[in-house]
Amino acid sequence: MTEAPPTPKAARRQHDREIISLALPAFGALVAEPLFLMVDSAIVGHLGTPQLAGLAIAAALLTTAVSVFVFLAYATTAAVARRVGAGDLQSAIRQGMDGIWLALLLGGAVVALTLPTAPWLVDVFGASDTAAPYAITYLRISSLGIPAMLVVLAATGVLRGLQDTRTPLYVAIGGFAANAFLNVGLVYGAGMGIAGSAWGTVIAQCGMAAAYLVVVVRGARRHGASLRPDAAGIRASAQAGVPLLVRTLSLRAVLMIATAVAARLGDAEVAAHQIILSLWTLMAFALDAIAIAGQAIIGRYLGADDTEGARQVCRRMVQWGMVSGIVLGALIVVARPLFIPLFTSDTTVQDTLLPALLVVAVSQPISGVVFVLDGVLMGAGDGPYLAWAMLLTLAVFAPVALLVPALGGGLTALWWAMTLMMAVRMLTLWLRSRSGRWIVTGATR
């Protein structure tokens, strides 16, 4: 006697439980990551303004370098989740190890490039004569931790693909605590100054990478997966990551153009823009947590040849994204009198910020759908389409944004251009999801 299929209501409840169980820990891990920089800034800030300025420049360079390789997490999640869905855990972990080996190779290359070019990179960012030495010191030391950072990205992708977002949360919390303890001890206890902050962060990152490797290696031994580097597997991981790299670079270009335009509008405008961008990024963490759940769940369904399950969970996650966006938008409107004074007491900046912030609030439901569909297509391994869609979005956004100052528009007009950018992304992703061409089943795409 065959088991009756679940009712639509029961299926929705099942999808909701899966989404919540993966998204909540993922959100905690995402929020823990920027706290590393906040701790460093708080501790180094007491050393002096030049040290803090040097940290800001070096941190911007390091963040850019690492964020470019976020595909190590995304591509690995999708590939591992497919094999989990197909019931081949040995192959899933083997695929994850290929991603980790790729992370080590890329990390080594970045370190080799950064160490000799650190003075030039700091100069390009316009560091002052007093801040530059501190920026160079912090950048050179912290770059030694880049291989560990990239291993963390890849290993996080492995665990997400295995439907485990709790372990990354625990590792992130442990890493944050270790970073804070080491920074205080080395900066002040050992009197190492900004170099102590950099070494503390490197040690904490290496500890996080080691914790991940222990978990992955145990899984590999349990399921008989090889730990040795495989040239073909590493090459396949790199090829899967290239389209996502293009997507990420295009998105970074959008944010850089927006900041450059805001800077041309005036000091008050660029200050207000930075505040809004910080809030926008924080809200993106909440929405990205749902997208991460989407990557893991969609990949598993497609690996199990369950096309109907993939369609159902996609629809449910879009609903989650839209509702989450509405809630976040409402929170911005309701809480704005509370948080705006925390960022600035300058009334000019506040007056400039408020109407643009309301545009961001209105656009949050769009952002919710965009993040979810982005995660769904990543989980399906549909990287080439994501790359082309983001390039198209950049092509639409760039001229519109650059026209804002030329036409006498202000910061509000710039954030309407950002809303247009998100609307274009939503359209391209929605059309792809409707077409069903992203649904390719099997252990590999």
Coordinates of C-alpha atoms in Angstrom, one line a residue:
M1 CA 0.0 0.0 0.0
T2 CA 1.5 3.3 -1.1
E3 CA 1.6 6.2 1.2
A4 CA -0.8 9.0 0.4
P5 CA 0.9 12.3 -0.8
P6 CA 0.8 15.1 1.8
T7 CA -2.0 17.7 1.5
P8 CA -1.0 21.1 0.3
K9 CA -1.3 22.5 3.8
A10 CA 0.9 19.7 5.2
A11 CA 3.4 20.3 2.4
R12 CA 3.6 24.0 3.2
R13 CA 4.2 23.3 6.9
Q14 CA 7.0 20.9 6.0
H15 CA 8.6 23.4 3.7
D16 CA 8.2 26.1 6.4
R17 CA 10.0 23.9 9.0
E18 CA 12.8 23.2 6.6
I19 CA 13.2 26.9 5.7
I20 CA 13.2 28.0 9.3
S21 CA 15.6 25.3 10.5
L22 CA 18.1 26.3 7.9
A23 CA 17.5 30.1 7.7
L24 CA 17.7 31.0 11.4
P25 CA 21.1 29.6 12.1
A26 CA 22.3 30.9 8.7
F27 CA 21.2 34.4 9.7
G28 CA 23.1 34.2 13.0
A29 CA 26.3 33.1 11.2
L30 CA 25.9 35.9 8.6
V31 CA 25.5 38.6 11.3
A32 CA 28.5 37.2 13.3
E33 CA 30.8 37.8 10.3
P34 CA 30.7 41.7 10.3
L35 CA 31.2 41.7 14.1
F36 CA 34.8 40.7 13.5
L37 CA 35.5 44.1 11.9
M38 CA 33.4 45.9 14.5
V39 CA 35.5 44.4 17.3
D40 CA 38.7 45.3 15.6
S41 CA 37.5 48.9 15.0
A42 CA 36.4 49.3 18.6
I43 CA 39.7 48.1 20.0
V44 CA 42.0 49.8 17.4
G45 CA 40.0 53.0 17.7
H46 CA 41.4 53.6 21.2
L47 CA 44.9 53.5 19.8
G48 CA 44.4 56.7 17.8
T49 CA 42.8 58.2 14.7
P50 CA 45.6 57.3 12.3
Q51 CA 45.5 53.6 13.4
L52 CA 41.7 53.5 13.0
A53 CA 42.0 55.1 9.5
G54 CA 44.6 52.6 8.6
L55 CA 42.4 49.8 9.7
A56 CA 39.4 51.1 7.7
I57 CA 41.5 51.1 4.5
A58 CA 43.0 47.7 5.0
A59 CA 39.7 46.2 6.1
A60 CA 38.0 47.6 2.9
L61 CA 40.7 45.9 0.8
L62 CA 40.4 42.6 2.6
T63 CA 36.6 42.6 2.5
T64 CA 36.6 43.2 -1.2
A65 CA 39.2 40.5 -1.8
V66 CA 37.3 37.9 0.2
S67 CA 33.8 38.8 -1.0
V68 CA 34.9 38.3 -4.6
F69 CA 35.4 34.6 -3.7
V70 CA 32.0 34.1 -2.1
F71 CA 31.2 31.7 -5.0
L72 CA 33.3 29.2 -3.0
A73 CA 30.3 28.9 -0.6
Y74 CA 27.5 29.3 -3.2
A75 CA 28.8 26.8 -5.8
T76 CA 29.8 24.3 -3.2
T77 CA 26.4 24.4 -1.5
A78 CA 24.6 23.6 -4.7
A79 CA 27.0 20.8 -5.8
V80 CA 27.0 19.1 -2.4
A81 CA 23.2 19.4 -1.9
R82 CA 22.5 17.7 -5.3
R83 CA 24.6 14.7 -4.3
V84 CA 22.9 14.6 -0.9
G85 CA 19.5 14.5 -2.7
A86 CA 20.8 11.7 -4.9
G87 CA 21.7 9.8 -1.7
D88 CA 25.5 9.8 -2.5
L89 CA 27.1 11.3 0.6
Q90 CA 30.5 10.0 -0.3
S91 CA 30.5 11.9 -3.6
A92 CA 28.9 14.9 -1.8
I93 CA 31.8 15.2 0.7
R94 CA 34.3 14.5 -2.1
Q95 CA 32.9 17.4 -4.1
G96 CA 33.1 19.6 -0.9
M97 CA 36.8 18.7 -0.5
D98 CA 37.4 19.8 -4.1
G99 CA 36.0 23.2 -3.2
I100 CA 38.2 23.4 -0.1
W101 CA 41.3 22.6 -2.1
L102 CA 40.3 25.3 -4.6
A103 CA 40.0 27.7 -1.7
L104 CA 43.5 26.9 -0.4
L105 CA 44.9 27.5 -3.9
L106 CA 43.1 30.8 -4.4
G107 CA 44.0 31.9 -0.9
G108 CA 47.7 31.2 -1.5
A109 CA 47.6 33.2 -4.8
V110 CA 45.9 36.2 -3.1
V111 CA 48.5 36.2 -0.3
A112 CA 51.4 36.0 -2.8
L113 CA 49.9 39.0 -4.7
T114 CA 49.0 41.1 -1.6
L115 CA 52.2 41.0 0.4
P116 CA 54.4 42.8 -2.2
T117 CA 51.7 45.1 -3.5
A118 CA 50.3 46.2 -0.1
P119 CA 51.9 49.7 -0.2
W120 CA 50.6 50.3 -3.7
L121 CA 47.1 49.1 -2.8
V122 CA 47.0 51.4 0.2
D123 CA 48.2 54.3 -1.8
V124 CA 45.5 53.7 -4.5
F125 CA 42.9 54.0 -1.7
G126 CA 44.2 57.5 -0.9
A127 CA 45.6 56.8 2.6
S128 CA 47.2 59.8 4.3
D129 CA 50.9 59.7 5.2
T130 CA 50.0 59.1 8.9
A131 CA 47.5 56.3 8.2
A132 CA 49.3 54.5 5.4
P133 CA 52.0 52.7 7.6
Y134 CA 49.2 51.3 9.8
A135 CA 47.1 50.2 6.8
I136 CA 50.1 48.4 5.3
T137 CA 51.0 46.7 8.5
Y138 CA 47.4 45.5 9.1
L139 CA 46.9 44.5 5.4
R140 CA 50.1 42.4 5.2
I141 CA 49.5 40.6 8.4
S142 CA 45.8 40.0 7.9
S143 CA 46.3 38.8 4.3
L144 CA 48.0 35.7 5.9
G145 CA 44.6 34.7 7.1
I146 CA 43.0 34.9 3.6
P147 CA 43.5 31.2 2.9
A148 CA 41.7 30.4 6.2
M149 CA 38.9 32.8 5.3
L150 CA 38.4 31.1 1.9
V151 CA 38.5 27.7 3.5
V152 CA 35.8 28.9 5.9
L153 CA 33.7 29.9 2.8
A154 CA 34.1 26.6 1.1
A155 CA 33.6 24.5 4.2
T156 CA 30.5 26.5 5.1
G157 CA 29.2 25.6 1.6
V158 CA 29.9 21.9 2.3
L159 CA 27.9 22.0 5.5
R160 CA 25.0 24.0 4.0
G161 CA 24.9 21.5 1.2
L162 CA 24.7 18.7 3.9
Q163 CA 21.7 20.7 5.3
D164 CA 23.6 21.8 8.3
T165 CA 23.6 25.5 9.1
R166 CA 23.9 25.1 12.9
T167 CA 27.6 24.2 12.9
P168 CA 28.6 27.3 10.9
L169 CA 26.7 29.4 13.5
Y170 CA 28.6 27.7 16.4
V171 CA 31.9 28.2 14.6
A172 CA 31.1 31.8 13.9
I173 CA 30.2 32.5 17.5
G174 CA 33.4 30.8 18.7
G175 CA 35.5 32.7 16.2
F176 CA 33.9 36.0 17.2
A177 CA 34.7 35.4 20.9
A178 CA 38.3 34.3 20.2
N179 CA 38.8 37.3 18.0
A180 CA 37.7 39.7 20.7
F181 CA 39.8 38.0 23.4
L182 CA 42.9 37.8 21.2
N183 CA 42.6 41.4 20.0
V184 CA 42.4 42.8 23.6
G185 CA 45.3 40.6 24.7
L186 CA 47.6 41.3 21.8
V187 CA 46.8 45.0 21.3
Y188 CA 46.9 46.1 24.9
G189 CA 48.2 43.1 27.0
A190 CA 51.2 42.4 24.7
G191 CA 51.5 46.1 23.5
M192 CA 51.6 45.1 19.8
G193 CA 49.2 47.9 18.7
I194 CA 47.5 47.5 15.3
A195 CA 49.7 44.5 14.5
G196 CA 48.3 42.7 17.5
S197 CA 44.7 43.3 16.1
A198 CA 45.7 41.8 12.8
W199 CA 47.4 38.8 14.3
G200 CA 44.4 38.2 16.6
T201 CA 42.1 38.1 13.6
V202 CA 44.4 35.8 11.7
I203 CA 44.6 33.4 14.6
A204 CA 40.8 33.4 15.1
Q205 CA 40.2 32.8 11.4
C206 CA 42.7 29.9 11.3
G207 CA 41.0 28.4 14.3
M208 CA 37.6 28.7 12.5
A209 CA 39.1 27.0 9.4
A210 CA 40.5 24.2 11.6
A211 CA 37.2 23.6 13.3
Y212 CA 35.5 23.3 9.9
L213 CA 38.1 20.9 8.6
V214 CA 37.7 18.7 11.6
V215 CA 34.0 18.4 10.9
V216 CA 34.5 17.8 7.2
V217 CA 37.3 15.3 7.6
R218 CA 35.3 13.3 10.1
G219 CA 32.4 13.2 7.6
A220 CA 34.8 12.1 4.9
R221 CA 36.2 9.3 7.0
R222 CA 32.7 8.2 8.0
H223 CA 31.6 7.9 4.4
G224 CA 34.8 6.7 2.8
A225 CA 35.5 9.9 0.8
S226 CA 39.0 10.7 -0.3
L227 CA 40.7 13.8 1.2
R228 CA 43.4 14.0 -1.5
P229 CA 43.3 16.8 -4.0
D230 CA 41.7 15.8 -7.4
A231 CA 42.8 18.0 -10.3
A232 CA 39.6 17.3 -12.3
G233 CA 37.3 18.0 -9.3
I234 CA 39.1 21.2 -8.5
R235 CA 38.9 22.3 -12.1
A236 CA 35.2 21.5 -12.1
S237 CA 34.7 23.6 -8.9
A238 CA 36.5 26.5 -10.5
Q239 CA 34.4 26.3 -13.7
A240 CA 31.2 26.2 -11.7
G241 CA 32.4 29.3 -9.7
V242 CA 33.3 31.5 -12.7
P243 CA 29.7 32.6 -13.6
L244 CA 29.0 33.3 -9.9
L245 CA 32.3 35.4 -9.8
V246 CA 31.0 37.4 -12.7
R247 CA 27.7 37.9 -10.9
T248 CA 29.4 39.0 -7.7
L249 CA 31.7 41.4 -9.5
S250 CA 28.8 43.0 -11.4
L251 CA 26.9 43.5 -8.1
R252 CA 30.0 45.0 -6.5
A253 CA 30.2 47.4 -9.5
V254 CA 26.6 48.5 -8.9
L255 CA 27.4 49.4 -5.2
M256 CA 30.7 51.1 -6.2
I257 CA 28.9 53.2 -8.8
A258 CA 26.2 54.2 -6.3
T259 CA 28.7 55.3 -3.8
A260 CA 30.7 57.2 -6.4
V261 CA 27.5 59.0 -7.5
A262 CA 26.6 59.8 -3.9
A263 CA 30.0 61.3 -3.4
R264 CA 29.5 63.7 -6.4
L265 CA 26.2 64.9 -4.8
G266 CA 27.9 66.3 -1.7
D267 CA 29.2 65.5 1.8
A268 CA 25.8 65.3 3.4
E269 CA 24.5 63.0 0.6
V270 CA 27.5 60.6 0.7
A271 CA 27.2 60.5 4.6
A272 CA 23.5 59.7 4.4
H273 CA 24.1 57.2 1.6
Q274 CA 26.7 55.4 3.8
I275 CA 24.2 55.1 6.6
I276 CA 21.4 53.8 4.3
L277 CA 23.8 51.3 2.7
S278 CA 24.8 50.0 6.1
L279 CA 21.1 49.4 6.9
W280 CA 20.4 48.0 3.5
T281 CA 23.3 45.5 4.0
L282 CA 21.9 44.5 7.5
M283 CA 18.5 43.8 6.0
A284 CA 20.2 41.9 3.2
F285 CA 21.6 39.5 5.8
A286 CA 18.1 38.6 6.9
L287 CA 16.9 38.0 3.3
D288 CA 20.1 36.2 2.4
A289 CA 19.5 33.7 5.2
I290 CA 16.4 32.6 3.4
A291 CA 18.3 32.5 0.1
I292 CA 20.9 30.2 1.8
A293 CA 18.1 27.9 2.8
G294 CA 16.9 27.9 -0.8
Q295 CA 20.3 26.9 -2.1
A296 CA 20.5 23.9 0.2
I297 CA 16.8 22.7 -0.2
I298 CA 16.5 23.3 -4.0
G299 CA 19.8 21.5 -4.7
R300 CA 18.6 18.5 -2.6
Y301 CA 15.3 18.3 -4.3
L302 CA 16.8 18.4 -7.8
G303 CA 19.4 15.8 -6.8
A304 CA 16.6 13.6 -5.7
D305 CA 14.8 14.1 -9.1
D306 CA 11.8 15.7 -7.4
T307 CA 10.9 18.4 -9.8
E308 CA 7.5 19.0 -8.2
G309 CA 9.0 19.4 -4.8
A310 CA 11.5 21.9 -6.2
R311 CA 8.7 23.9 -7.7
Q312 CA 6.6 23.9 -4.5
V313 CA 9.5 25.0 -2.3
C314 CA 10.4 27.7 -4.8
R315 CA 6.9 29.1 -4.6
R316 CA 6.8 28.9 -0.8
M317 CA 10.2 30.6 -0.5
V318 CA 9.1 33.5 -2.8
Q319 CA 6.2 34.0 -0.4
W320 CA 8.6 34.0 2.5
G321 CA 10.8 36.5 0.8
M322 CA 7.9 38.8 0.0
V323 CA 6.5 38.7 3.5
S324 CA 9.9 39.2 5.0
G325 CA 10.5 42.2 2.8
I326 CA 7.1 43.7 3.8
V327 CA 8.0 43.2 7.5
L328 CA 11.5 44.7 7.1
G329 CA 10.1 47.7 5.2
A330 CA 7.5 48.4 7.9
L331 CA 10.3 48.1 10.6
I332 CA 12.3 50.8 8.8
V333 CA 9.3 53.2 8.7
V334 CA 8.3 52.6 12.3
A335 CA 11.8 52.5 13.9
R336 CA 13.3 55.4 11.9
P337 CA 13.0 58.0 14.7
L338 CA 14.9 55.6 17.0
F339 CA 17.9 54.6 14.8
I340 CA 18.5 57.7 12.7
P341 CA 19.9 59.7 15.7
L342 CA 22.2 56.8 16.5
F343 CA 24.0 57.3 13.2
T344 CA 24.1 61.0 13.0
S345 CA 23.1 64.2 14.9
D346 CA 23.7 66.4 11.8
T347 CA 20.2 67.7 10.9
T348 CA 21.3 68.2 7.3
V349 CA 22.3 64.6 6.9
Q350 CA 19.1 63.5 8.7
D351 CA 16.9 65.5 6.3
T352 CA 18.8 64.1 3.3
L353 CA 18.5 60.6 4.6
L354 CA 14.9 60.4 5.5
P355 CA 13.1 60.4 2.0
A356 CA 15.7 58.1 0.6
L357 CA 15.3 55.7 3.5
L358 CA 11.5 55.6 2.8
V359 CA 12.3 54.5 -0.8
V360 CA 14.4 51.7 0.6
A361 CA 11.5 50.7 2.9
V362 CA 9.1 50.6 -0.1
S363 CA 11.5 48.4 -2.1
Q364 CA 12.1 45.7 0.5
P365 CA 9.4 43.3 -0.8
I366 CA 11.2 43.5 -4.2
S367 CA 14.5 42.7 -2.4
G368 CA 12.9 39.8 -0.6
V369 CA 11.8 38.2 -3.9
V370 CA 15.2 38.9 -5.5
F371 CA 17.2 37.3 -2.7
V372 CA 15.0 34.2 -2.6
L373 CA 15.0 33.6 -6.4
D374 CA 18.8 34.3 -6.5
G375 CA 19.2 31.5 -3.9
V376 CA 16.9 29.2 -5.8
L377 CA 18.8 29.5 -9.0
M378 CA 22.1 29.2 -7.2
G379 CA 20.9 26.0 -5.6
A380 CA 19.9 24.7 -9.1
G381 CA 23.4 25.5 -10.3
D382 CA 22.1 28.0 -12.8
G383 CA 25.2 30.2 -12.5
P384 CA 25.5 31.2 -16.2
Y385 CA 22.1 32.7 -16.3
L386 CA 22.7 34.6 -13.0
A387 CA 25.9 36.0 -14.5
W388 CA 24.2 37.3 -17.7
A389 CA 21.2 38.6 -15.7
M390 CA 23.4 40.6 -13.4
L391 CA 25.4 42.0 -16.3
L392 CA 22.2 43.1 -17.9
T393 CA 21.1 44.7 -14.6
L394 CA 24.5 46.6 -14.4
A395 CA 24.0 47.8 -18.0
V396 CA 20.6 49.2 -17.1
F397 CA 21.6 50.7 -13.7
A398 CA 24.9 52.4 -14.6
P399 CA 23.6 55.0 -17.1
V400 CA 20.5 55.8 -15.0
A401 CA 22.6 56.3 -11.8
L402 CA 25.2 58.4 -13.6
L403 CA 22.4 60.6 -14.9
V404 CA 21.2 61.4 -11.4
P405 CA 23.7 64.3 -10.7
A406 CA 23.6 65.5 -14.3
L407 CA 19.8 65.9 -14.1
G408 CA 20.0 67.6 -10.7
G409 CA 18.7 64.6 -8.8
G410 CA 19.6 64.0 -5.2
L411 CA 20.1 61.0 -2.9
T412 CA 16.4 60.0 -3.1
A413 CA 16.7 59.9 -6.9
L414 CA 19.8 57.7 -6.6
W415 CA 17.9 55.2 -4.4
W416 CA 15.1 55.2 -6.8
A417 CA 17.8 54.1 -9.3
M418 CA 18.8 51.4 -6.9
T419 CA 15.2 50.3 -6.7
L420 CA 15.1 50.1 -10.5
M421 CA 18.2 47.9 -10.3
M422 CA 16.4 45.5 -7.9
A423 CA 13.3 45.6 -10.0
V424 CA 15.3 44.6 -13.1
R425 CA 16.9 41.8 -11.1
M426 CA 13.5 40.6 -10.0
L427 CA 12.1 40.6 -13.5
T428 CA 15.0 38.6 -14.9
L429 CA 14.9 36.1 -12.1
W430 CA 11.1 35.8 -12.1
L431 CA 11.2 35.1 -15.9
R432 CA 13.8 32.4 -15.4
S433 CA 11.9 30.8 -12.5
R434 CA 8.7 30.8 -14.6
S435 CA 10.3 29.2 -17.6
G436 CA 11.3 26.1 -15.6
R437 CA 14.6 25.9 -17.5
W438 CA 16.5 26.0 -14.2
I439 CA 15.0 22.6 -13.3
V440 CA 17.8 20.1 -14.2
T441 CA 17.7 17.0 -12.1
G442 CA 20.4 14.5 -11.1
A443 CA 23.4 14.4 -8.9
T444 CA 25.3 16.7 -11.3
R445 CA 23.9 19.5 -13.5

